[in-house]
CSV table of C-alpha atoms and ligand atoms in Angstrom, one decimal:
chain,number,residue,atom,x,y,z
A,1,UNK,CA,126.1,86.9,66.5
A,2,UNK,CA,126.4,84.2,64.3
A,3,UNK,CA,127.1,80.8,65.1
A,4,UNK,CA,129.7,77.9,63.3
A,5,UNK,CA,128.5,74.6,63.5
A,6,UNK,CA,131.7,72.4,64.0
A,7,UNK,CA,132.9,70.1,61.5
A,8,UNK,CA,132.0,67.0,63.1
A,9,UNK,CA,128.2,68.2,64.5
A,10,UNK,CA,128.0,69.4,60.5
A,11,UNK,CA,128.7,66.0,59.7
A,12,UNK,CA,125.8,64.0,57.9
A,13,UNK,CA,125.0,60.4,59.7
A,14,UNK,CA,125.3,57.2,57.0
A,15,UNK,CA,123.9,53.7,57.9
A,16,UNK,CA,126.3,51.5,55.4
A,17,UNK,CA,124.9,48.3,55.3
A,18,UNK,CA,128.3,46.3,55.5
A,19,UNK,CA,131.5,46.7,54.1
A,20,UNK,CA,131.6,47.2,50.5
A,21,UNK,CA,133.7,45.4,48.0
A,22,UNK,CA,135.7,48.3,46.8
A,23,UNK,CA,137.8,49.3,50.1
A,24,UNK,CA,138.8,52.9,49.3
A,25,UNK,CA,135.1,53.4,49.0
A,26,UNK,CA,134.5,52.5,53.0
A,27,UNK,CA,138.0,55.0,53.5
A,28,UNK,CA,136.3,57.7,51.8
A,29,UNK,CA,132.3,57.4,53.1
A,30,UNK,CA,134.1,57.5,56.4
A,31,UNK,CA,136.2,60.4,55.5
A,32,UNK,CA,133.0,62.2,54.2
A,33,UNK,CA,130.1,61.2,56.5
A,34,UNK,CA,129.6,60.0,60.0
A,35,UNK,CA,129.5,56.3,59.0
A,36,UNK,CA,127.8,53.2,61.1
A,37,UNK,CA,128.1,50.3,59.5
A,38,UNK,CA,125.4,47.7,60.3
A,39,UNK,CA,126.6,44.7,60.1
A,40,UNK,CA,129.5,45.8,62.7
A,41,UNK,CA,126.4,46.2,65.3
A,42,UNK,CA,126.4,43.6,68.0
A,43,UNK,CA,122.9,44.1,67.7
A,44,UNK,CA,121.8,45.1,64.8
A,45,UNK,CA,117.8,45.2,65.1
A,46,UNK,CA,118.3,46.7,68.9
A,47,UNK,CA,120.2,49.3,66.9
A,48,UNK,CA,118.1,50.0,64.4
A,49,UNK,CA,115.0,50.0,67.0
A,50,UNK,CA,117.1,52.6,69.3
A,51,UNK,CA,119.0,54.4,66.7
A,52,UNK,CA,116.9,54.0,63.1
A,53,UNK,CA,115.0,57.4,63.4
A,54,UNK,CA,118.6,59.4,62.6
A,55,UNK,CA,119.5,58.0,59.6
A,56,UNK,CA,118.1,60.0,55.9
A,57,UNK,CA,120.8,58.5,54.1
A,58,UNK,CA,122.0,54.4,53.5
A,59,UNK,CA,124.7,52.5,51.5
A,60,UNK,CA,124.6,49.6,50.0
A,61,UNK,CA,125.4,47.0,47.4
A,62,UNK,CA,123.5,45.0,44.9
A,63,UNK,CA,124.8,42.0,46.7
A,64,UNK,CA,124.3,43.0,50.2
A,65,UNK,CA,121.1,44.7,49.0
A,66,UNK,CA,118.4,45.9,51.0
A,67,UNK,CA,115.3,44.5,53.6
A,68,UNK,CA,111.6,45.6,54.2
A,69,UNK,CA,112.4,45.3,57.9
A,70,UNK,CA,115.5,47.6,57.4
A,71,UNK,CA,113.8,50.4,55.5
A,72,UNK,CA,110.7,50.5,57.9
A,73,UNK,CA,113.3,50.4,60.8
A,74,UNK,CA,114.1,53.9,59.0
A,75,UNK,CA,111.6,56.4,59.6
A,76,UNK,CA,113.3,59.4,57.8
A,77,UNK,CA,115.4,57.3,55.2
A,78,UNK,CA,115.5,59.9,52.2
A,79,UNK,CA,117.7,58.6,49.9
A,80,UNK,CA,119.8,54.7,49.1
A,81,UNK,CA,123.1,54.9,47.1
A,82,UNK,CA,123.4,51.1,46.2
A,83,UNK,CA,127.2,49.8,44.7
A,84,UNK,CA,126.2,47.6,41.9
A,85,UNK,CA,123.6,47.9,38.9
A,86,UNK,CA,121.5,45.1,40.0
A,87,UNK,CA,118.1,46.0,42.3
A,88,UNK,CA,116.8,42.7,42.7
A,89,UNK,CA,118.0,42.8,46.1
A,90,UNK,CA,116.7,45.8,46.7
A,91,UNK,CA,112.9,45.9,48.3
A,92,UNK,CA,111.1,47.9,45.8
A,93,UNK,CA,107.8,47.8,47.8
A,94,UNK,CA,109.3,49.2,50.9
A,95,UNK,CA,111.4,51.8,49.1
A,96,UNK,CA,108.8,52.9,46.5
A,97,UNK,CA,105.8,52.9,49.4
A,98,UNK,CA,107.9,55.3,51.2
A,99,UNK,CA,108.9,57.3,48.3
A,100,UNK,CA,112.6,56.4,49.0
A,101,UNK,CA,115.2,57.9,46.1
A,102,UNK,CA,117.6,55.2,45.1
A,103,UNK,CA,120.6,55.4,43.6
A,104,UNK,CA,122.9,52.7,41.4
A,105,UNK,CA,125.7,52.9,39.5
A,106,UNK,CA,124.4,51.7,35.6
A,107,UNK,CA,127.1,52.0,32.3
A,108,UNK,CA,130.5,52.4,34.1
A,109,UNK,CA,130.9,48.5,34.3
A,110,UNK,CA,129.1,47.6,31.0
A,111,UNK,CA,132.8,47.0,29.1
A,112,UNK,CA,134.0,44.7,31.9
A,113,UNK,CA,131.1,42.4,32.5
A,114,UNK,CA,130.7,42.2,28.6
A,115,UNK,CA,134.6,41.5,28.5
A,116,UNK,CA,134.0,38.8,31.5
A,117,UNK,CA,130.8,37.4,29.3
A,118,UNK,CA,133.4,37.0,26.1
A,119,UNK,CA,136.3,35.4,28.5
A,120,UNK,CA,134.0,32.6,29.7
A,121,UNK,CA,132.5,32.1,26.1
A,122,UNK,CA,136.2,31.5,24.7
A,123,UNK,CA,137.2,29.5,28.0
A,124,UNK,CA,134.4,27.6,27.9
A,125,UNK,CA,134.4,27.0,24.3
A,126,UNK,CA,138.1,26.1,23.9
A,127,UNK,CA,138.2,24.7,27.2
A,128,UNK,CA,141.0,27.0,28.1
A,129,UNK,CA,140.7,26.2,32.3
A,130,UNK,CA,141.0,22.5,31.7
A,131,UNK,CA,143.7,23.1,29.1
A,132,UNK,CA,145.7,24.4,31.6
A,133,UNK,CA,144.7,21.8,34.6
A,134,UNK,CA,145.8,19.1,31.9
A,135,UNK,CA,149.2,21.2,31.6
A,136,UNK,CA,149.7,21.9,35.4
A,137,UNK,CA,148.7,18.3,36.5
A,138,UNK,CA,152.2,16.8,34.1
A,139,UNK,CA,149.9,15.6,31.6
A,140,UNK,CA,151.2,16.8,28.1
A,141,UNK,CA,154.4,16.4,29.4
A,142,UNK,CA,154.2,12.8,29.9
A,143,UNK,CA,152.6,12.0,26.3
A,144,UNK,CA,148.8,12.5,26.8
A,145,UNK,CA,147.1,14.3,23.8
A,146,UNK,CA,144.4,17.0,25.5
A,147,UNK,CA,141.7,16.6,22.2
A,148,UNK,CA,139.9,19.6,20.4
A,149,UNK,CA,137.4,21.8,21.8
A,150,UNK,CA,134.2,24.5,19.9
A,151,UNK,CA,135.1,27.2,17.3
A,152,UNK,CA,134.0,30.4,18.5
A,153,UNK,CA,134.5,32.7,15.7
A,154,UNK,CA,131.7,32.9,13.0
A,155,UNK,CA,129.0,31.0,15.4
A,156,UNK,CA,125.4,32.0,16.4
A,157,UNK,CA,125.3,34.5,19.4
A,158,UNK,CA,122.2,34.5,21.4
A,159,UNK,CA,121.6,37.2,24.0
A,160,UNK,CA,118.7,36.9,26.6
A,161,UNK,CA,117.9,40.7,27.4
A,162,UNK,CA,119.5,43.4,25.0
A,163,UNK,CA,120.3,46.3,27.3
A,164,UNK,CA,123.5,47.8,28.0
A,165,UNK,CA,125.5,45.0,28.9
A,166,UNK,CA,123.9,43.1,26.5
A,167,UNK,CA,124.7,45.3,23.6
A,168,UNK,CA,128.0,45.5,24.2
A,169,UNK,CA,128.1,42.1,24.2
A,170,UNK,CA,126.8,42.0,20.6
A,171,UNK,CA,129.3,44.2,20.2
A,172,UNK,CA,131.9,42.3,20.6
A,173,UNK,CA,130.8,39.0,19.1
A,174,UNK,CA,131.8,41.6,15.8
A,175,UNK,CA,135.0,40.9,16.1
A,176,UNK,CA,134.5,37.6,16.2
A,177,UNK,CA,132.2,37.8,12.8
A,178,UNK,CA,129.5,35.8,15.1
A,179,UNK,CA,125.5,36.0,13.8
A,180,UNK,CA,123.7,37.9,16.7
A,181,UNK,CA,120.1,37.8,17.7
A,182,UNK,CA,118.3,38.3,21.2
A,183,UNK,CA,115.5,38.1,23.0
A,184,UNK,CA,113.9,40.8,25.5
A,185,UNK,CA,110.7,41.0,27.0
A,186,UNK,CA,110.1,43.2,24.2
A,187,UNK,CA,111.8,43.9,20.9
A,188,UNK,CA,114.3,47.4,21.3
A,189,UNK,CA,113.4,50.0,18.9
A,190,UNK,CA,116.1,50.3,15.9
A,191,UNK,CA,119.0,47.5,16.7
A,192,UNK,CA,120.4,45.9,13.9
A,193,UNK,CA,119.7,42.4,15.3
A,194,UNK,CA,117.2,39.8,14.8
A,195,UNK,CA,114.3,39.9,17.7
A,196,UNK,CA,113.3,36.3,18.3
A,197,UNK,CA,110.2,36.1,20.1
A,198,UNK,CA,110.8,33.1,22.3
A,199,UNK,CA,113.6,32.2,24.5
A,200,UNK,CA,113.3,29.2,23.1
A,201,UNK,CA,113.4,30.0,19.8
A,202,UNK,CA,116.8,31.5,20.4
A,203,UNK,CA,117.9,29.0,21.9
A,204,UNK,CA,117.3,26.3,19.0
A,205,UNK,CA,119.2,29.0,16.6
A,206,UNK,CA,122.3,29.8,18.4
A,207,UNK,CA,125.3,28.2,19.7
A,208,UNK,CA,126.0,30.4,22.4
A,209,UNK,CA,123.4,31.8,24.2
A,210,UNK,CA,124.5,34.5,26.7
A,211,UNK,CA,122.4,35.5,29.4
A,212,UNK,CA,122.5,39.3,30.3
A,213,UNK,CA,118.7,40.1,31.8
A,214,UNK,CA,117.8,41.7,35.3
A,215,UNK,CA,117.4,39.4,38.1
A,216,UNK,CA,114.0,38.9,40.1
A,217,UNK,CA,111.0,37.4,40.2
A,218,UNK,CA,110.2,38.6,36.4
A,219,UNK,CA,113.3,36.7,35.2
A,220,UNK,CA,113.4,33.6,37.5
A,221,UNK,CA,114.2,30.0,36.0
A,222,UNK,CA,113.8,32.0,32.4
A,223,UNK,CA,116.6,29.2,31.5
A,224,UNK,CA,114.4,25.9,32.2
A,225,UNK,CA,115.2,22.2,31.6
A,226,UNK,CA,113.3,22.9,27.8
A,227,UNK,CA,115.2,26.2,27.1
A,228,UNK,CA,118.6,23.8,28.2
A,229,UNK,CA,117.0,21.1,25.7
A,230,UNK,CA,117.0,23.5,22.9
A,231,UNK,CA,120.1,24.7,22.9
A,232,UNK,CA,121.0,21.0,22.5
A,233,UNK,CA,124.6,19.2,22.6
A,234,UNK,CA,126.6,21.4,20.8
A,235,UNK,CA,125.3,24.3,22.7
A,236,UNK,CA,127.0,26.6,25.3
A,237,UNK,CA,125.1,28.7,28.3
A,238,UNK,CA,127.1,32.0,29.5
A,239,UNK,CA,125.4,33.8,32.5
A,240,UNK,CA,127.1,36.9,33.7
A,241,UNK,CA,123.3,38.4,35.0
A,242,UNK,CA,122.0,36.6,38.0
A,243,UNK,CA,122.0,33.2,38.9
A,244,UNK,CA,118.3,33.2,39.5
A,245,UNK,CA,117.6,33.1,35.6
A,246,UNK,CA,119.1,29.9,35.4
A,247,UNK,CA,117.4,26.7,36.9
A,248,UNK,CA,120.4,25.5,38.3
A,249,UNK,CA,119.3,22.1,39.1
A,250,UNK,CA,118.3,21.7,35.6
A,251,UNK,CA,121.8,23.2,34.4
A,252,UNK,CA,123.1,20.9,36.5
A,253,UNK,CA,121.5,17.8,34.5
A,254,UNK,CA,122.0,18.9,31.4
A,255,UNK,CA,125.4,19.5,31.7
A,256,UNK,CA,125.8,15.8,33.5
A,257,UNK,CA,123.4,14.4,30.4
A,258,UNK,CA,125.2,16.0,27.7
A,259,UNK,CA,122.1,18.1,27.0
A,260,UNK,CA,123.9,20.6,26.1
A,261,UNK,CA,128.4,21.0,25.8
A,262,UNK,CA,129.2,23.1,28.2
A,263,UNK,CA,128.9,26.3,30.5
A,264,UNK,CA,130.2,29.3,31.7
A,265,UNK,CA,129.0,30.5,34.7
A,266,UNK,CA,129.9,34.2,37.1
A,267,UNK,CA,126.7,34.2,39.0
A,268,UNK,CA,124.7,31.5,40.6
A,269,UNK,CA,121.4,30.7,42.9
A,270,UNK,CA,122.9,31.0,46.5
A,271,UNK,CA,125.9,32.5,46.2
A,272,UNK,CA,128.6,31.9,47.0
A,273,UNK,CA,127.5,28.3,46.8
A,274,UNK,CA,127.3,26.9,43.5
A,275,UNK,CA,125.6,23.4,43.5
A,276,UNK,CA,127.9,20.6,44.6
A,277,UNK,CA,127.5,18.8,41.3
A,278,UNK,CA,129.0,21.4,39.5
A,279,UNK,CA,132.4,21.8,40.7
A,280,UNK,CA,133.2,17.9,39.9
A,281,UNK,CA,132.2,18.7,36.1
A,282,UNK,CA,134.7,19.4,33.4
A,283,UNK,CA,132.5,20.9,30.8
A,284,UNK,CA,131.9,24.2,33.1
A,285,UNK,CA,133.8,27.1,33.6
A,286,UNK,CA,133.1,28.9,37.0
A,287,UNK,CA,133.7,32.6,38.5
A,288,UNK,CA,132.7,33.9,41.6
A,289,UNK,CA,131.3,36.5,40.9
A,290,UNK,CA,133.7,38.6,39.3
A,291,UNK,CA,132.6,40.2,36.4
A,292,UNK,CA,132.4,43.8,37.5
A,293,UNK,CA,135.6,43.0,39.3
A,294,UNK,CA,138.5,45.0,37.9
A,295,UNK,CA,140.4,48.0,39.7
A,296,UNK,CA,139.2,50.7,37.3
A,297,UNK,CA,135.7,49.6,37.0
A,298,UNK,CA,135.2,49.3,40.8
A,299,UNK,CA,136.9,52.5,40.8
A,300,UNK,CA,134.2,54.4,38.5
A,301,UNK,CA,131.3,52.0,40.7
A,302,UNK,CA,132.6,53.8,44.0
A,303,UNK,CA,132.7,57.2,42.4
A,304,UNK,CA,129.2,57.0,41.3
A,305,UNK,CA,128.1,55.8,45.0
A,306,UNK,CA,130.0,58.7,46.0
A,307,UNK,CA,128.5,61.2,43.3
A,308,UNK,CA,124.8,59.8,43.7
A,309,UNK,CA,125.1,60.1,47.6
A,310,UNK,CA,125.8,63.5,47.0
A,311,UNK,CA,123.4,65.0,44.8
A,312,UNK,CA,120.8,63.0,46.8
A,313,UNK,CA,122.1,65.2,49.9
A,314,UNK,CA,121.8,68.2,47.8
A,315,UNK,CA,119.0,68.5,45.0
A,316,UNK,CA,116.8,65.0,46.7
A,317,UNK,CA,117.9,62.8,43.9
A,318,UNK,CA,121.1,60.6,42.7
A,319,UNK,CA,122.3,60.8,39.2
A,320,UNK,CA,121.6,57.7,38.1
A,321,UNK,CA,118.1,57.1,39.7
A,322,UNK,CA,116.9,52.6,39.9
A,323,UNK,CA,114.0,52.6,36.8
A,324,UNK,CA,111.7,50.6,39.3
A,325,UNK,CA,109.0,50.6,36.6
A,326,UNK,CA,111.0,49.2,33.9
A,327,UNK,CA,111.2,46.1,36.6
A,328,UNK,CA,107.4,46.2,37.0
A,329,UNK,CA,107.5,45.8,33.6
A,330,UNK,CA,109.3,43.1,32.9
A,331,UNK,CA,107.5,40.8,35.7
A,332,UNK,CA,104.0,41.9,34.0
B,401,8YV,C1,128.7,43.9,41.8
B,401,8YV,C2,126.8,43.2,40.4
B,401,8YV,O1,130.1,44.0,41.8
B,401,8YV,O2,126.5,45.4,39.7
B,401,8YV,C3,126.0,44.3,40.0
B,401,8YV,O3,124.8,44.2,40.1
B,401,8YV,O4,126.3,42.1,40.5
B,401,8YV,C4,128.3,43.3,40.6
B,401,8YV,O5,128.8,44.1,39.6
B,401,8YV,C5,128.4,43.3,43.1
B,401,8YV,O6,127.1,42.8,43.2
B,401,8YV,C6,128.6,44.3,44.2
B,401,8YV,O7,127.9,44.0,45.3
């Protein structure tokens, strides 16, 4: 005689970390596995303590990311499929001790943080956000002139860590006809740009320096009071990365000093609270964190949370698998 496991006993158990940012992704996790979602736990360590040893399989986010006392909480924990191509959050030791597998979702949201990195270079640049605060608030309508802003097209691009985001960044700064060069923890093999070998070489050369590197302790405060100095008065700071590579105290002053002209900011040091200072200034443009933030690009993000959990269940390993030693790396 054989015997049918029912549906729901079939069903594979899933410790989500919290709601993720894409809602038909928690409809369909819940649809597909039997879900507990951690952060709905009254208790979440007595949970973990009572209920940790029956999870192989977790969800997350880059932004919710992942603890050391969660993962050891999680004897049998196989496999992570994170929502986000950031890992900084992620506790490498734990994970890699353990031999953890851990998934992300790298590429599919390459075109719209690149496009987000452009739209704050122009806004900042042409002061498009206070353009239209001047217009709102009756201004040009009762006589007042708003003044002229930064050309963008034909300036000096500089790009702090060329990877994929980063290139399509350059990419796009074509259309523009801007001068590209970059700086990486090491030159990349075959792109058409100049390599600088300082940060703060760049930053003396360009007018726009754009930052697109990894987050984490190899990265942190790579953007410093000097770098800031550099770039000078006429010069403009993007970030679109992580708000740890910019010194935001520093950013802070230089923008209040007229170090440098302006910035354009989507990620900062404690999200979501920028610095006080910032939000009185008029020379910054500020997102919260948006860049990945369109329907079609979540869309791809959640289908490749989806897609990694799956093959993790069935062959041991996502698709698209976090390069932990390309972080090592870059903090050697
Ligand atoms: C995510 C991000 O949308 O991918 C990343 O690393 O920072 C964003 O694109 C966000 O962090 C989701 O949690």
């Amino acid at each position: 005689m054989t015997t049918t496991q029912s549906t729901t006993d079939a069903r594979i158990r899933v410790l989500q970390i919290g709601p993720l940012p894409q809602p038909s992704l928690n409809v369909k996790l819940a649809q597909l596995y039997d879900v507990t979602v951690l952060s709905e736990q009254p208790d979440a360590a007595r949970f973990l303590a009572e209920q940790g040893a029956q999870f192989e399989y977790l969800v997350t986010s880059a932004n919710m990311g992942l603890k050391a006392d969660v993962v050891n909480a999680l004897p049998h924990l196989r496999m992570v499929s994170s929502f986000g191509v950031g890992f900084d959050k992620l506790d490498e030791q734990s994970l890699v001790a353990r031999g953890v597998r851990v998934g992300y979702t790298p590429g599919v949201l390459d075109d719209c943080v690149a496009d987000m990195a452009f739209a704050l270079l122009l806004d900042t640049a042409r002061q498009l956000s206070a353009a239209d605060r001047f217009v709102r608030a009756v201004r040009w309508s009762q006589g007042e002139r708003f003044g002229v802003s930064t050309k963008v097209s034909g300036r000096r691009l500089g790009i702090l860590g060329l990877g994929r985001i980063g290139t399509q960044i350059a990419e796009r700064a074509q259309g523009f006809r801007m001068e590209v060069a970059y700086h990486n923890r090491r030159a990349v093999a075959g792109s058409p740009y100049p390599y600088m070998d300082s940060l703060d070489q760049l930053a003396q050369w360009c007018d726009f320096l754009v930052i697109a590197a990894a987050g984490g302790e190899g990265t942190r405060h790579l953007v410093n009071a000097q770098v800031l100095q550099s770039l000078g008065k006429n010069g403009f700071v993007i970030n679109i990365a992580r708000g740890s590579v910019i010194d935001e105290q520093a950013l802070l002053e230089a923008l209040t000093n007229g170090t440098i002209a302006g910035a354009g900011l989507d990620v900062f040091e404690n999200e979501p609270h920028p610095l006080p200072g910032l939000l009185a200034l008029d020379n910054i443009v500020l997102a919260p964190h948006v860049a990945s933030g369109t329907h079609e690009t979540r869309e791809a993000m959640a289908q490749l949370v989806l897609d990694n959990l799956q093959s993790g269940i069935a062959t041991g390993a996502p698709l698209q698998e976090v390069p932990w030693s390309a972080a090592a790396a870059a903090k050697a």
